[in-house]
Each structure stands twice: as structure tokens, then as C-alpha cells.
Tab-separated table of C-alpha atoms in Angstrom:
chain	number	residue	atom	x	y	z
A	1	MET	CA	17.417	-16.483	7.739
A	2	ASN	CA	19.177	-15.290	4.372
A	3	SER	CA	19.660	-19.592	3.218
A	4	LEU	CA	15.946	-19.837	3.688
A	5	ALA	CA	15.309	-16.670	1.301
A	6	LYS	CA	17.036	-18.115	-1.007
A	7	ILE	CA	15.340	-20.769	-0.899
A	8	CYS	CA	12.592	-19.069	-1.481
A	9	THR	CA	13.448	-16.719	-3.899
A	10	ARG	CA	14.723	-19.388	-6.285
A	11	MET	CA	11.232	-21.593	-6.304
A	12	VAL	CA	9.391	-17.881	-6.744
A	13	SER	CA	12.035	-16.978	-9.366
A	14	ARG	CA	10.625	-20.420	-11.414
A	15	TRP	CA	6.865	-20.995	-10.738
A	16	LEU	CA	5.744	-17.659	-10.562
A	17	PRO	CA	4.235	-15.270	-13.493
A	18	ASP	CA	3.285	-11.778	-13.519
A	19	PRO	CA	0.442	-10.065	-11.814
A	20	LEU	CA	-1.865	-9.619	-14.670
A	21	VAL	CA	-1.415	-13.338	-15.694
A	22	ILE	CA	-2.446	-13.556	-11.920
A	23	ALA	CA	-4.809	-11.604	-11.726
A	24	ILE	CA	-6.709	-13.617	-14.739
A	25	ALA	CA	-6.119	-16.942	-13.151
A	26	LEU	CA	-7.971	-15.300	-10.121
A	27	THR	CA	-10.919	-14.158	-11.978
A	28	GLY	CA	-11.162	-17.912	-13.336
A	29	LEU	CA	-10.809	-19.966	-9.414
A	30	ALA	CA	-13.662	-17.328	-8.560
A	31	LEU	CA	-15.529	-18.888	-11.522
A	32	VAL	CA	-15.198	-21.724	-11.037
A	33	SER	CA	-15.846	-21.675	-7.127
A	34	ALA	CA	-18.997	-19.470	-7.923
A	35	VAL	CA	-20.204	-22.825	-10.006
A	36	LEU	CA	-19.285	-25.106	-7.573
A	37	VAL	CA	-19.549	-23.842	-4.374
A	38	GLY	CA	-21.890	-20.887	-4.767
A	39	GLY	CA	-24.248	-22.970	-6.456
A	40	VAL	CA	-25.070	-20.310	-8.963
A	41	SER	CA	-25.204	-20.935	-12.880
A	42	PRO	CA	-22.037	-20.209	-15.443
A	43	ILE	CA	-23.885	-17.628	-17.113
A	44	ASP	CA	-24.770	-15.945	-13.895
A	45	ALA	CA	-21.218	-16.252	-12.699
A	46	VAL	CA	-19.736	-14.371	-16.006
A	47	ASP	CA	-22.707	-11.859	-16.178
A	48	TYR	CA	-21.377	-10.875	-12.356
A	49	TRP	CA	-18.323	-10.633	-13.707
A	50	GLY	CA	-19.094	-8.864	-16.843
A	51	THR	CA	-21.367	-6.293	-14.589
A	52	GLY	CA	-18.876	-5.952	-11.758
A	53	PHE	CA	-15.911	-4.953	-13.613
A	54	TRP	CA	-16.583	-1.050	-13.392
A	55	ASP	CA	-18.313	-1.332	-9.954
A	56	LEU	CA	-14.791	0.277	-8.277
A	57	LEU	CA	-13.698	2.734	-10.903
A	58	SER	CA	-14.275	5.611	-8.167
A	59	PHE	CA	-12.766	4.079	-6.053
A	60	THR	CA	-9.611	2.960	-8.639
A	61	MET	CA	-9.619	6.752	-9.093
A	62	GLN	CA	-8.772	7.279	-5.459
A	63	MET	CA	-6.214	4.786	-5.484
A	64	THR	CA	-4.179	5.889	-8.964
A	65	VAL	CA	-4.060	9.568	-7.060
A	66	ILE	CA	-3.275	9.016	-3.621
A	67	LEU	CA	-0.334	6.346	-5.732
A	68	LEU	CA	0.235	10.114	-7.802
A	69	ALA	CA	0.111	12.147	-5.357
A	70	GLY	CA	2.320	9.964	-2.784
A	71	TYR	CA	5.177	9.392	-5.382
A	72	MET	CA	4.724	13.224	-6.410
A	73	LEU	CA	5.086	14.190	-2.867
A	74	ALA	CA	8.286	11.453	-2.258
A	75	LYS	CA	9.948	12.951	-5.545
A	76	ALA	CA	9.130	17.134	-4.521
A	77	PRO	CA	12.823	18.388	-4.099
A	78	PRO	CA	12.669	19.389	-0.356
A	79	VAL	CA	10.916	15.832	1.105
A	80	ASP	CA	13.795	14.325	-2.304
A	81	LYS	CA	16.525	16.124	0.000
A	82	CYS	CA	15.312	14.416	2.854
A	83	LEU	CA	15.353	11.398	1.748
A	84	ASP	CA	18.862	11.913	0.114
A	85	TRP	CA	20.367	13.035	3.394
A	86	LEU	CA	18.602	9.859	5.018
A	87	VAL	CA	20.381	7.354	2.504
A	88	SER	CA	23.882	9.434	2.991
A	89	ARG	CA	23.738	8.349	6.409
A	90	VAL	CA	23.954	4.697	5.998
A	91	SER	CA	27.320	3.095	4.429
A	92	ARG	CA	26.742	-1.042	5.145
A	93	PRO	CA	23.624	-3.061	3.044
A	94	ARG	CA	22.042	-4.147	6.303
A	95	ALA	CA	21.971	-1.182	7.772
A	96	ALA	CA	20.845	0.339	4.571
A	97	ILE	CA	17.579	-2.630	4.523
A	98	ILE	CA	17.034	-0.913	8.028
A	99	LEU	CA	16.912	2.611	7.317
A	100	ILE	CA	14.970	1.271	3.768
A	101	THR	CA	12.304	-0.451	5.874
A	102	LEU	CA	12.080	2.011	8.615
A	103	VAL	CA	10.964	4.833	5.572
A	104	GLY	CA	8.455	2.698	4.244
A	105	GLY	CA	7.076	1.263	7.848
A	106	ILE	CA	7.197	5.073	9.189
A	107	GLY	CA	5.762	6.648	5.853
A	108	SER	CA	2.976	4.063	5.218
A	109	TRP	CA	1.828	4.697	8.706
A	110	LEU	CA	1.449	8.229	8.421
A	111	ASN	CA	-0.296	7.883	5.015
A	112	TRP	CA	0.013	4.642	3.328
A	113	GLY	CA	0.662	6.065	-0.686
A	114	PHE	CA	3.332	8.232	0.483
A	115	GLY	CA	4.744	5.223	2.465
A	116	LEU	CA	4.231	2.588	-0.354
A	117	VAL	CA	5.982	5.028	-2.541
A	118	ALA	CA	8.770	6.363	-0.473
A	119	GLY	CA	9.843	3.369	0.484
A	120	SER	CA	10.952	2.289	-2.869
A	121	VAL	CA	12.279	5.355	-3.554
A	122	VAL	CA	14.414	5.118	-0.707
A	123	ALA	CA	15.066	1.458	-1.445
A	124	LYS	CA	16.553	2.693	-4.965
A	125	LYS	CA	18.724	6.001	-3.895
A	126	ALA	CA	20.236	3.487	-1.363
A	127	ALA	CA	21.071	0.579	-3.931
A	128	ALA	CA	22.066	3.684	-6.340
A	129	ARG	CA	25.107	5.001	-3.911
A	130	ILE	CA	25.717	1.298	-1.616
A	131	GLU	CA	28.227	-1.096	-2.846
A	132	ASN	CA	27.263	-4.587	-2.540
A	133	LEU	CA	23.170	-3.735	-1.607
A	134	HIS	CA	20.933	-6.533	-2.873
A	135	TYR	CA	18.787	-4.176	-4.944
A	136	PRO	CA	15.550	-6.920	-4.862
A	137	LEU	CA	15.696	-7.747	-0.982
A	138	ALA	CA	16.124	-3.539	-1.057
A	139	ILE	CA	12.789	-3.288	-2.656
A	140	ALA	CA	11.017	-5.516	-1.411
A	141	ALA	CA	11.900	-4.142	2.212
A	142	GLY	CA	10.583	-0.907	1.388
A	143	PHE	CA	7.200	-2.277	0.431
A	144	SER	CA	7.166	-4.661	3.210
A	145	GLY	CA	6.409	-1.163	5.169
A	146	PHE	CA	2.838	-1.028	3.484
A	147	SER	CA	1.971	-3.887	6.129
A	148	VAL	CA	0.798	-1.158	8.481
A	149	TYR	CA	-0.906	0.557	6.017
A	150	GLY	CA	-4.412	-0.244	7.315
A	151	ILE	CA	-4.014	0.693	11.066
A	152	GLY	CA	-2.126	3.746	9.948
A	153	LEU	CA	-3.619	7.569	10.109
A	154	SER	CA	-4.919	6.901	6.317
A	155	GLY	CA	-6.826	2.955	7.396
A	156	SER	CA	-9.740	2.853	5.486
A	157	VAL	CA	-11.813	0.655	8.106
A	158	PRO	CA	-10.958	2.890	10.833
A	159	LEU	CA	-11.402	5.847	9.256
A	160	LEU	CA	-14.764	4.800	7.998
A	161	LEU	CA	-15.845	3.842	11.351
A	162	ALA	CA	-14.956	7.400	12.137
A	163	THR	CA	-16.828	8.698	9.899
A	164	PRO	CA	-20.863	9.911	10.667
A	165	GLY	CA	-23.228	7.989	8.508
A	166	HIS	CA	-20.929	4.986	7.844
A	167	PHE	CA	-22.919	2.545	6.429
A	168	LEU	CA	-22.825	0.254	10.134
A	169	GLU	CA	-23.667	2.942	12.248
A	170	ALA	CA	-26.785	1.525	13.559
A	171	GLU	CA	-25.089	-1.265	14.786
A	172	THR	CA	-21.765	0.064	15.783
A	173	GLY	CA	-22.720	3.375	16.428
A	174	LEU	CA	-19.322	6.129	15.900
A	175	ILE	CA	-15.712	4.272	16.776
A	176	PRO	CA	-13.282	6.868	17.698
A	177	ILE	CA	-9.708	6.054	16.116
A	178	SER	CA	-8.793	6.347	20.054
A	179	ASN	CA	-10.053	3.144	20.426
A	180	THR	CA	-8.685	2.011	16.494
A	181	ILE	CA	-5.730	3.370	15.961
A	182	PHE	CA	-4.530	5.161	18.989
A	183	ASN	CA	-6.068	1.832	20.437
A	184	PRO	CA	-2.681	0.316	23.111
A	185	PHE	CA	-3.034	-3.458	20.890
A	186	VAL	CA	-2.920	-1.653	17.685
A	187	LEU	CA	-0.233	0.787	18.372
A	188	GLY	CA	1.442	-2.090	19.644
A	189	MET	CA	1.381	-4.331	16.348
A	190	SER	CA	2.100	-1.326	14.869
A	191	ALA	CA	5.876	-0.512	17.048
A	192	VAL	CA	6.221	-4.055	16.449
A	193	ALA	CA	6.220	-4.434	12.644
A	194	ILE	CA	7.487	-1.130	12.224
A	195	PHE	CA	10.714	-1.615	14.517
A	196	GLY	CA	10.726	-5.281	14.245
A	197	LEU	CA	10.974	-5.558	10.440
A	198	PRO	CA	14.154	-3.622	9.775
A	199	ILE	CA	15.896	-6.511	11.891
A	200	PHE	CA	14.337	-9.224	9.884
A	201	ASN	CA	14.299	-7.617	6.749
A	202	ALA	CA	18.407	-6.856	7.617
A	203	LEU	CA	18.670	-10.841	8.535
A	204	MET	CA	17.654	-11.903	5.245
A	205	HIS	CA	20.524	-9.799	3.371
A	206	SER	CA	23.259	-11.819	2.082
A	207	ALA	CA	27.291	-11.791	3.852
A	208	LYS	CA	28.638	-12.705	0.357
A	209	ASP	CA	29.428	-10.421	-2.196
A	210	ALA	CA	28.824	-13.125	-5.431
A	211	GLU	CA	25.127	-13.599	-4.597
A	212	VAL	CA	24.513	-9.974	-4.046
A	213	HIS	CA	22.548	-8.367	-7.271
A	214	SER	CA	23.482	-4.940	-7.143
A	215	TYR	CA	21.670	-1.860	-9.571
A	216	SER	CA	23.595	0.682	-11.294
A	217	PRO	CA	21.439	3.469	-12.129
A	218	PRO	CA	21.997	4.596	-16.066
A	219	VAL	CA	22.690	8.298	-16.462
A	220	THR	CA	18.908	8.981	-17.360
A	221	GLU	CA	17.918	7.476	-13.997
A	222	ARG	CA	20.267	9.913	-11.364
A	223	VAL	CA	18.857	10.466	-7.922
A	224	ASP	CA	19.114	14.709	-8.997
A	225	GLU	CA	17.557	14.712	-11.943
A	226	LEU	CA	14.963	16.789	-11.308
A	227	GLU	CA	17.333	19.640	-10.965
A	228	SER	CA	18.464	19.622	-14.603
A	229	LEU	CA	15.134	20.024	-16.948
A	230	GLY	CA	16.428	21.207	-20.302
A	231	THR	CA	14.987	24.437	-20.429
A	232	PRO	CA	16.118	26.727	-22.956
A	233	ALA	CA	18.060	29.540	-21.462
A	234	LYS	CA	16.782	32.354	-20.028
A	235	ASN	CA	16.932	34.580	-22.972
A	236	THR	CA	15.172	32.316	-25.598
A	237	LYS	CA	12.595	31.487	-23.060
A	238	THR	CA	9.189	32.613	-24.202
A	239	PHE	CA	5.842	34.149	-22.685
A	240	GLY	CA	4.508	30.766	-22.331
A	241	GLU	CA	7.613	29.273	-21.062
A	242	LYS	CA	8.762	31.688	-18.061
A	243	MET	CA	5.217	31.245	-17.064
A	244	ASN	CA	5.837	27.519	-17.043
A	245	ASP	CA	8.739	28.311	-14.525
A	246	SER	CA	7.586	30.664	-12.326
A	247	PRO	CA	7.517	29.330	-9.065
A	248	VAL	CA	4.122	31.441	-8.180
A	249	TRP	CA	1.925	29.611	-9.314
A	250	GLY	CA	2.522	26.292	-7.169
A	251	ILE	CA	3.382	28.708	-3.830
A	252	ALA	CA	0.094	30.179	-4.254
A	253	ILE	CA	-1.951	27.262	-5.459
A	254	GLY	CA	-0.459	25.101	-2.846
A	255	ALA	CA	-0.826	27.598	-0.309
A	256	LEU	CA	-4.140	28.301	-1.042
A	257	GLY	CA	-5.044	24.110	-0.908
A	258	ILE	CA	-3.248	23.997	2.853
A	259	VAL	CA	-5.274	26.748	4.243
A	260	SER	CA	-8.723	24.938	2.392
A	261	SER	CA	-7.688	22.143	4.367
A	262	MET	CA	-7.024	23.684	7.778
A	263	VAL	CA	-10.713	25.200	7.251
A	264	TYR	CA	-12.282	21.954	6.068
A	265	PHE	CA	-10.544	20.234	9.578
A	266	ILE	CA	-11.772	23.259	12.162
A	267	ARG	CA	-14.948	23.207	10.227
A	268	GLY	CA	-15.327	19.373	11.682
A	269	GLY	CA	-13.858	17.693	8.102
A	270	THR	CA	-13.174	14.262	9.001
A	271	LEU	CA	-9.652	12.841	7.565
A	272	ASN	CA	-10.559	10.590	4.531
A	273	LEU	CA	-9.003	9.305	1.090
A	274	ASP	CA	-10.310	12.807	-1.008
A	275	ALA	CA	-9.269	15.093	1.848
A	276	VAL	CA	-5.405	12.755	1.718
A	277	ASN	CA	-5.318	13.293	-1.848
A	278	PHE	CA	-5.711	17.067	-1.820
A	279	ILE	CA	-3.602	17.589	0.741
A	280	PHE	CA	-0.817	15.599	-1.048
A	281	ILE	CA	-1.638	16.860	-4.245
A	282	MET	CA	-1.721	20.700	-3.086
A	283	LEU	CA	1.635	19.875	-1.056
A	284	GLY	CA	3.268	18.787	-3.717
A	285	LEU	CA	2.561	21.387	-5.461
A	286	LEU	CA	4.062	23.912	-2.926
A	287	PHE	CA	7.398	22.366	-2.843
A	288	PHE	CA	7.656	21.380	-6.316
A	289	ALA	CA	6.727	25.089	-6.935
A	290	ARG	CA	7.285	25.740	-10.767
A	291	PRO	CA	4.593	23.896	-12.927
A	292	SER	CA	6.934	22.616	-15.367
A	293	ARG	CA	9.022	20.571	-12.586
A	294	TYR	CA	5.561	19.476	-11.655
A	295	LEU	CA	4.998	18.015	-14.631
A	296	LYS	CA	7.832	16.237	-15.236
A	297	ALA	CA	7.753	14.483	-12.063
A	298	LEU	CA	4.066	14.090	-13.055
A	299	ASN	CA	5.081	12.017	-16.555
A	300	GLU	CA	7.638	10.242	-14.350
A	301	ALA	CA	5.054	8.753	-11.939
A	302	ILE	CA	2.319	7.599	-14.960
A	303	GLY	CA	4.146	4.254	-15.001
A	304	SER	CA	4.118	3.528	-11.606
A	305	VAL	CA	-0.127	3.395	-11.597
A	306	ALA	CA	-0.074	1.848	-15.004
A	307	GLY	CA	-0.507	-2.062	-13.747
A	308	ILE	CA	-3.465	-0.329	-11.563
A	309	ILE	CA	-5.213	1.586	-13.718
A	310	VAL	CA	-5.778	-2.130	-15.995
A	311	GLN	CA	-5.414	-4.452	-12.936
A	312	TYR	CA	-8.188	-3.144	-10.137
A	313	PRO	CA	-11.150	-3.774	-12.484
A	314	PHE	CA	-10.330	-7.437	-12.681
A	315	TYR	CA	-10.421	-7.063	-8.955
A	316	ALA	CA	-13.301	-5.600	-9.255
A	317	GLY	CA	-15.285	-8.072	-11.069
A	318	ILE	CA	-13.867	-10.863	-8.929
A	319	MET	CA	-15.610	-9.239	-5.976
A	320	ALA	CA	-18.314	-9.049	-7.810
A	321	ILE	CA	-18.114	-12.479	-8.395
A	322	LEU	CA	-17.745	-13.344	-4.849
A	323	VAL	CA	-20.263	-11.031	-3.777
A	324	GLY	CA	-23.174	-12.310	-6.395
A	325	SER	CA	-22.526	-15.885	-5.451
A	326	GLY	CA	-22.577	-15.443	-1.846
A	327	LEU	CA	-19.097	-16.581	-1.421
A	328	ILE	CA	-17.703	-13.864	0.593
A	329	VAL	CA	-20.839	-14.502	3.074
A	330	THR	CA	-20.577	-17.946	2.815
A	331	PHE	CA	-16.778	-18.134	3.581
A	332	SER	CA	-16.938	-16.059	6.565
A	333	ASN	CA	-19.618	-17.326	8.042
A	334	LEU	CA	-17.177	-20.492	8.260
A	335	PHE	CA	-15.155	-19.120	10.594
A	336	VAL	CA	-17.947	-16.915	12.591
A	337	GLY	CA	-18.926	-20.622	13.164
A	338	VAL	CA	-15.881	-21.869	15.467
A	339	SER	CA	-15.597	-18.225	16.981
A	340	THR	CA	-16.090	-17.088	20.932
A	341	ALA	CA	-16.097	-13.501	21.943
A	342	GLU	CA	-12.661	-13.699	22.604
A	343	THR	CA	-11.430	-15.367	19.622
A	344	LEU	CA	-13.982	-14.132	16.486
A	345	PRO	CA	-10.990	-11.263	15.753
A	346	LEU	CA	-8.441	-13.829	15.265
A	347	TRP	CA	-10.902	-15.164	13.011
A	348	SER	CA	-11.854	-12.096	11.685
A	349	PHE	CA	-8.272	-11.688	10.635
A	350	ILE	CA	-7.572	-14.900	9.274
A	351	SER	CA	-10.862	-14.651	6.705
A	352	GLY	CA	-9.827	-10.863	6.109
A	353	GLY	CA	-6.089	-12.014	5.150
A	354	LEU	CA	-7.255	-15.049	2.994
A	355	THR	CA	-10.082	-13.188	1.163
A	356	ASN	CA	-8.048	-10.679	0.573
A	357	ILE	CA	-6.013	-12.941	-1.908
A	358	LEU	CA	-8.947	-12.662	-4.273
A	359	VAL	CA	-9.885	-8.931	-3.532
A	360	PRO	CA	-6.754	-7.038	-2.900
A	361	SER	CA	-8.985	-3.973	-2.000
A	362	GLY	CA	-7.401	-1.631	0.430
A	363	GLY	CA	-9.975	-2.191	2.811
A	364	GLY	CA	-12.851	-2.172	-0.049
A	365	GLN	CA	-13.815	-6.434	0.804
A	366	PHE	CA	-15.075	-4.560	4.656
A	367	VAL	CA	-18.549	-3.363	2.866
A	368	VAL	CA	-19.498	-7.289	2.244
A	369	GLN	CA	-17.460	-8.622	5.388
A	370	GLY	CA	-18.394	-6.248	7.816
A	371	PRO	CA	-21.954	-7.057	7.901
A	372	VAL	CA	-20.990	-10.344	8.713
A	373	MET	CA	-18.673	-9.924	11.622
A	374	ILE	CA	-20.403	-6.826	13.101
A	375	ALA	CA	-23.791	-9.442	12.927
A	376	ALA	CA	-21.440	-12.046	14.586
A	377	ALA	CA	-19.647	-9.936	17.298
A	378	GLN	CA	-23.198	-8.293	18.328
A	379	GLU	CA	-24.273	-12.378	19.000
A	380	LEU	CA	-21.351	-13.354	21.006
A	381	GLY	CA	-20.222	-10.195	22.288
A	382	ALA	CA	-17.456	-9.468	21.075
A	383	ASP	CA	-15.553	-6.527	21.223
A	384	PHE	CA	-17.512	-4.034	17.767
A	385	ALA	CA	-13.538	-2.492	16.887
A	386	ALA	CA	-11.274	-5.381	17.445
A	387	THR	CA	-13.523	-7.450	14.978
A	388	ALA	CA	-14.076	-4.984	12.197
A	389	VAL	CA	-10.380	-3.093	12.550
A	390	ALA	CA	-9.296	-7.319	12.364
A	391	VAL	CA	-10.744	-7.230	8.718
A	392	GLN	CA	-8.223	-4.668	7.948
A	393	ILE	CA	-5.285	-5.900	9.243
A	394	GLY	CA	-5.726	-9.422	7.484
A	395	ASP	CA	-5.686	-7.193	4.536
A	396	GLN	CA	-2.744	-5.509	4.928
A	397	TRP	CA	-1.070	-8.742	6.021
A	398	THR	CA	-1.560	-11.140	3.314
A	399	ASN	CA	-0.716	-7.666	0.984
A	400	MET	CA	2.411	-8.929	1.534
A	401	ILE	CA	2.018	-11.825	-0.414
A	402	GLN	CA	-0.766	-10.698	-2.920
A	403	PRO	CA	1.382	-9.272	-6.108
A	404	PHE	CA	-1.585	-6.164	-6.635
A	405	TRP	CA	-0.424	-3.724	-4.282
A	406	ILE	CA	3.765	-3.742	-5.596
A	407	ILE	CA	3.130	-3.138	-8.750
A	408	PRO	CA	3.865	0.219	-8.354
A	409	ALA	CA	7.129	-0.233	-6.950
A	410	LEU	CA	8.226	-2.522	-8.934
A	411	ALA	CA	7.150	-0.392	-11.977
A	412	ILE	CA	9.495	1.870	-9.592
A	413	SER	CA	12.497	-0.124	-9.681
A	414	GLY	CA	12.111	-2.043	-12.777
A	415	LEU	CA	12.211	-5.457	-11.298
A	416	LYS	CA	9.938	-8.573	-11.855
A	417	LEU	CA	7.671	-9.893	-8.944
A	418	ARG	CA	9.684	-12.986	-9.203
A	419	ASP	CA	13.005	-11.080	-7.827
A	420	VAL	CA	11.184	-9.933	-4.611
A	421	MET	CA	8.422	-12.442	-3.875
A	422	GLY	CA	10.684	-15.123	-2.007
A	423	TYR	CA	11.698	-12.277	0.517
A	424	MET	CA	7.798	-11.309	0.351
A	425	VAL	CA	6.637	-14.854	1.679
A	426	LEU	CA	9.030	-14.552	5.014
A	427	ILE	CA	7.715	-11.324	5.759
A	428	ALA	CA	4.320	-12.428	5.872
A	429	ALA	CA	5.204	-14.949	7.729
A	430	PHE	CA	6.985	-13.065	9.872
A	431	LEU	CA	3.758	-10.347	10.035
A	432	GLY	CA	1.632	-13.268	10.604
A	433	LEU	CA	2.611	-14.432	14.169
A	434	VAL	CA	3.259	-10.716	15.063
A	435	PHE	CA	-0.679	-9.569	13.816
A	436	GLY	CA	-2.384	-12.747	14.918
A	437	VAL	CA	-0.798	-12.949	18.332
A	438	GLY	CA	-1.998	-8.984	18.391
A	439	VAL	CA	-4.938	-9.217	17.539
A	440	LEU	CA	-6.017	-12.420	19.607
A	441	ALA	CA	-4.429	-10.615	22.934
A	442	TRP	CA	-6.751	-7.582	21.411
A	443	GLY	CA	-10.189	-9.582	21.513
A	444	ILE	CA	-9.297	-11.622	24.723
A	445	ALA	CA	-8.532	-8.137	26.854
A	446	ALA	CA	-11.680	-6.365	24.792
A	447	ALA	CA	-14.022	-9.808	25.424
């Protein structure tokens, strides 16, 4: 396995450009496809792109906030100390890879914003402490846990289907999360991914020290950095500085936010992106307590989302091209045409994964693909939940090789995409088998 990983890494290191270049190249591919396959004029294709560039601005802000909030929670002193304790329990490189993958996977299942960041944070902590731990593989392992985000507690499609008034309610009705996230087949796929990936990733670690790319953090990047704020001595603080350093503010507003969330859920509120963001922000404020510490960590976190802020509009433009030209519907119909009631979820999974290469939307592509797949499910008698969630599973599967979502991990680690992508290709192959078999079994059992 390690030999295969080295081959993939060498190939990727030579040929793979940066994520922004890939986004621009995919824009060109979408434009050409719209003209040659979709039959639209070049001017119309360009117009779709330009007018759709900001269509997902609200969603982009939600994604940005959830990543920032997840980063802040992962770096909050109580959580940070817990992660330090976990890292201190292992001393061997392969054991560290197992731990890193578990943290990323379990964290992403609980909340994808937290897991996406926590996996990278633990990887960096472990690489700073454990001798001969291969740093690129550690970061790849931390990110690989993100592969279960769509079938976890914050998965966008399962939560959408359970939300009253969703755009497909007339066709599917409300589908509770007991039929999606907590369906036995879905739980089985989550379990295999969360507990199988650590072993798979550990096998890719080289036993030869000469092949290991270790990480030695500079003094300014020590894991206990937040404990040294560089504030003036107590007797030199101004009134404003004393206010900034008082734990009263963070504890008060954080506790108020938690109470507000409890009231929201007691009164029938549903778990959605806004609710998750609110909870994470309030927990971060509560755990940091001192506003000065919270703002210091926030300044550090900004770099982890810079790529998303710039690149997400490009993918919004690509989606606008695919929607305006009808390419997504045409593409989805190709798979529907060869489907039966038993195999429709499998083909939904494959089409969702391939579409995600062009539009890494965190499940947002379901707005376009969903109606096509649900209409096919009605005609074929396939299970609505399996068909719909399979699109989300395809999305999370190819996120392993779509460079968009790994940007925060690269920002935290300081690595380049080419450093980790060779490992991600093999991880995607493993997950393709796990998810493909799981979705097919679900479709057969539910038909």
C-alpha cells in the first residue's frame, strides 16, 4: 500500500496545479461543454457564468462561518487541551495516523465544520510531537474523515428532507433522519468509513525514516500559543484592556446563546446550518471566555477560509452554466435511463460524485439533481430516502479528490495540494468501494 501511495504522490506532485487554477480550468470545461453538449451559444454560456457568479453568496457565507466556528471551537482552550491529551496517548507514527483519522471522522459525523478543522489541528499537533510521522499523510488522514460529513448529524440533504416546507415535500413528504442518517445501511457505511479508514491510512505510512517528511513547527506556531497573549502587565492595563480580558463577557453571552438554542429546539426548531453555526459560535465564546483570546484565535482562523471566499463564486458560476444549459439534468438522465428500482440509488451515488467534481457544493447540487432523481424514483418505485441521500454520499465521496474542501486543511498545515493528493486518490478508491456497495445494498433492500 505504501508503494502505491508513493507512486500516486510522485505523479500528482508533478502534474497537479493549485486549487484556484483547477477552479478556472473547470470553468472553461463547463463553458465548452455547455456549447458543444448543451447546445447553447458561447455568449449565453458566458452570461450564465457571469450572472450566476454570486448566486450562492448566502451559502458561501454559511460555509465560511461554519468553518470559522469549527476552527474556533477546535482551538478553544478546553477542546485544545482535550486534543493535546489525545495526541499524548500515542507515540508511534501509524498509531498517530489512526488517531488523526478517527478524530476527523467522528468530528465530521458530529458536525462537518468541526471535523474538517479538528482533523487538521490534531494532525499538526501530532506531527509536532511524534518523531518520523509523515506530515503530508497525517494531514490527508485528518481530512479523510470529512468523507462522512453528508451522512452525519449536519448532512445538508438529510436535514433538508426532514425540514417542513422543503422544495420536494410534495413528492417525498417529510423524511425523518431515522430513515436517513440513522438508517441501518447508512450507519453501517459511516461505521466502515470511520473505523476502516484509520487502518487503511496507517498502511500507507512508510516504515523507512528516510522517506518521511517530518514537520518541525517554528516557535511562533507552538500548540500552546494561545496561552501566551503578550498582554501588558496587570498594573499597566487600561480600562478597555481590562474589559477585553474579562471572562465575564464570553461566559455570559455564550451561556445566553446556549439557552437560546435550547428554547429553539424545545419549540420545534430543526437542526440546520444556521442553528449549527449559532451553537458553535456561542460554544466558542463560552470556552474562550475572554474576548481578547477569542479575537486572537479568530485572526488566526481567517487564513483557513480565504480560499473558500475567493473560489466558491467560481463554482457558483460553474453551477449556473450547468443549470442554465441543462447539462446537470441531461447528465442525471443518462444514469436514470439505465436504472431500475434497485439500482437507482447506486446510479444516483455515481452521478452525484461525478457532478461534484465540477460543483463541490456541500450538497447544494441536490437542488438541481434532486427533482430528476426523485421523479425517477416515483416512476421506478425506488426508495425516496435511498435515492436522495445517495446523491449526498456521492458528493462526500469525490470531495476526497475535489480540491475545494481541502483548502482549510492546507491553510492550517502550510502544505500544497500536490503534497497530499496522491494519498487522497487512494482514499477515494477505498471509499468508492465502501459507499458503492453500501448504497447498492440499501437500494436492493428498500425496493
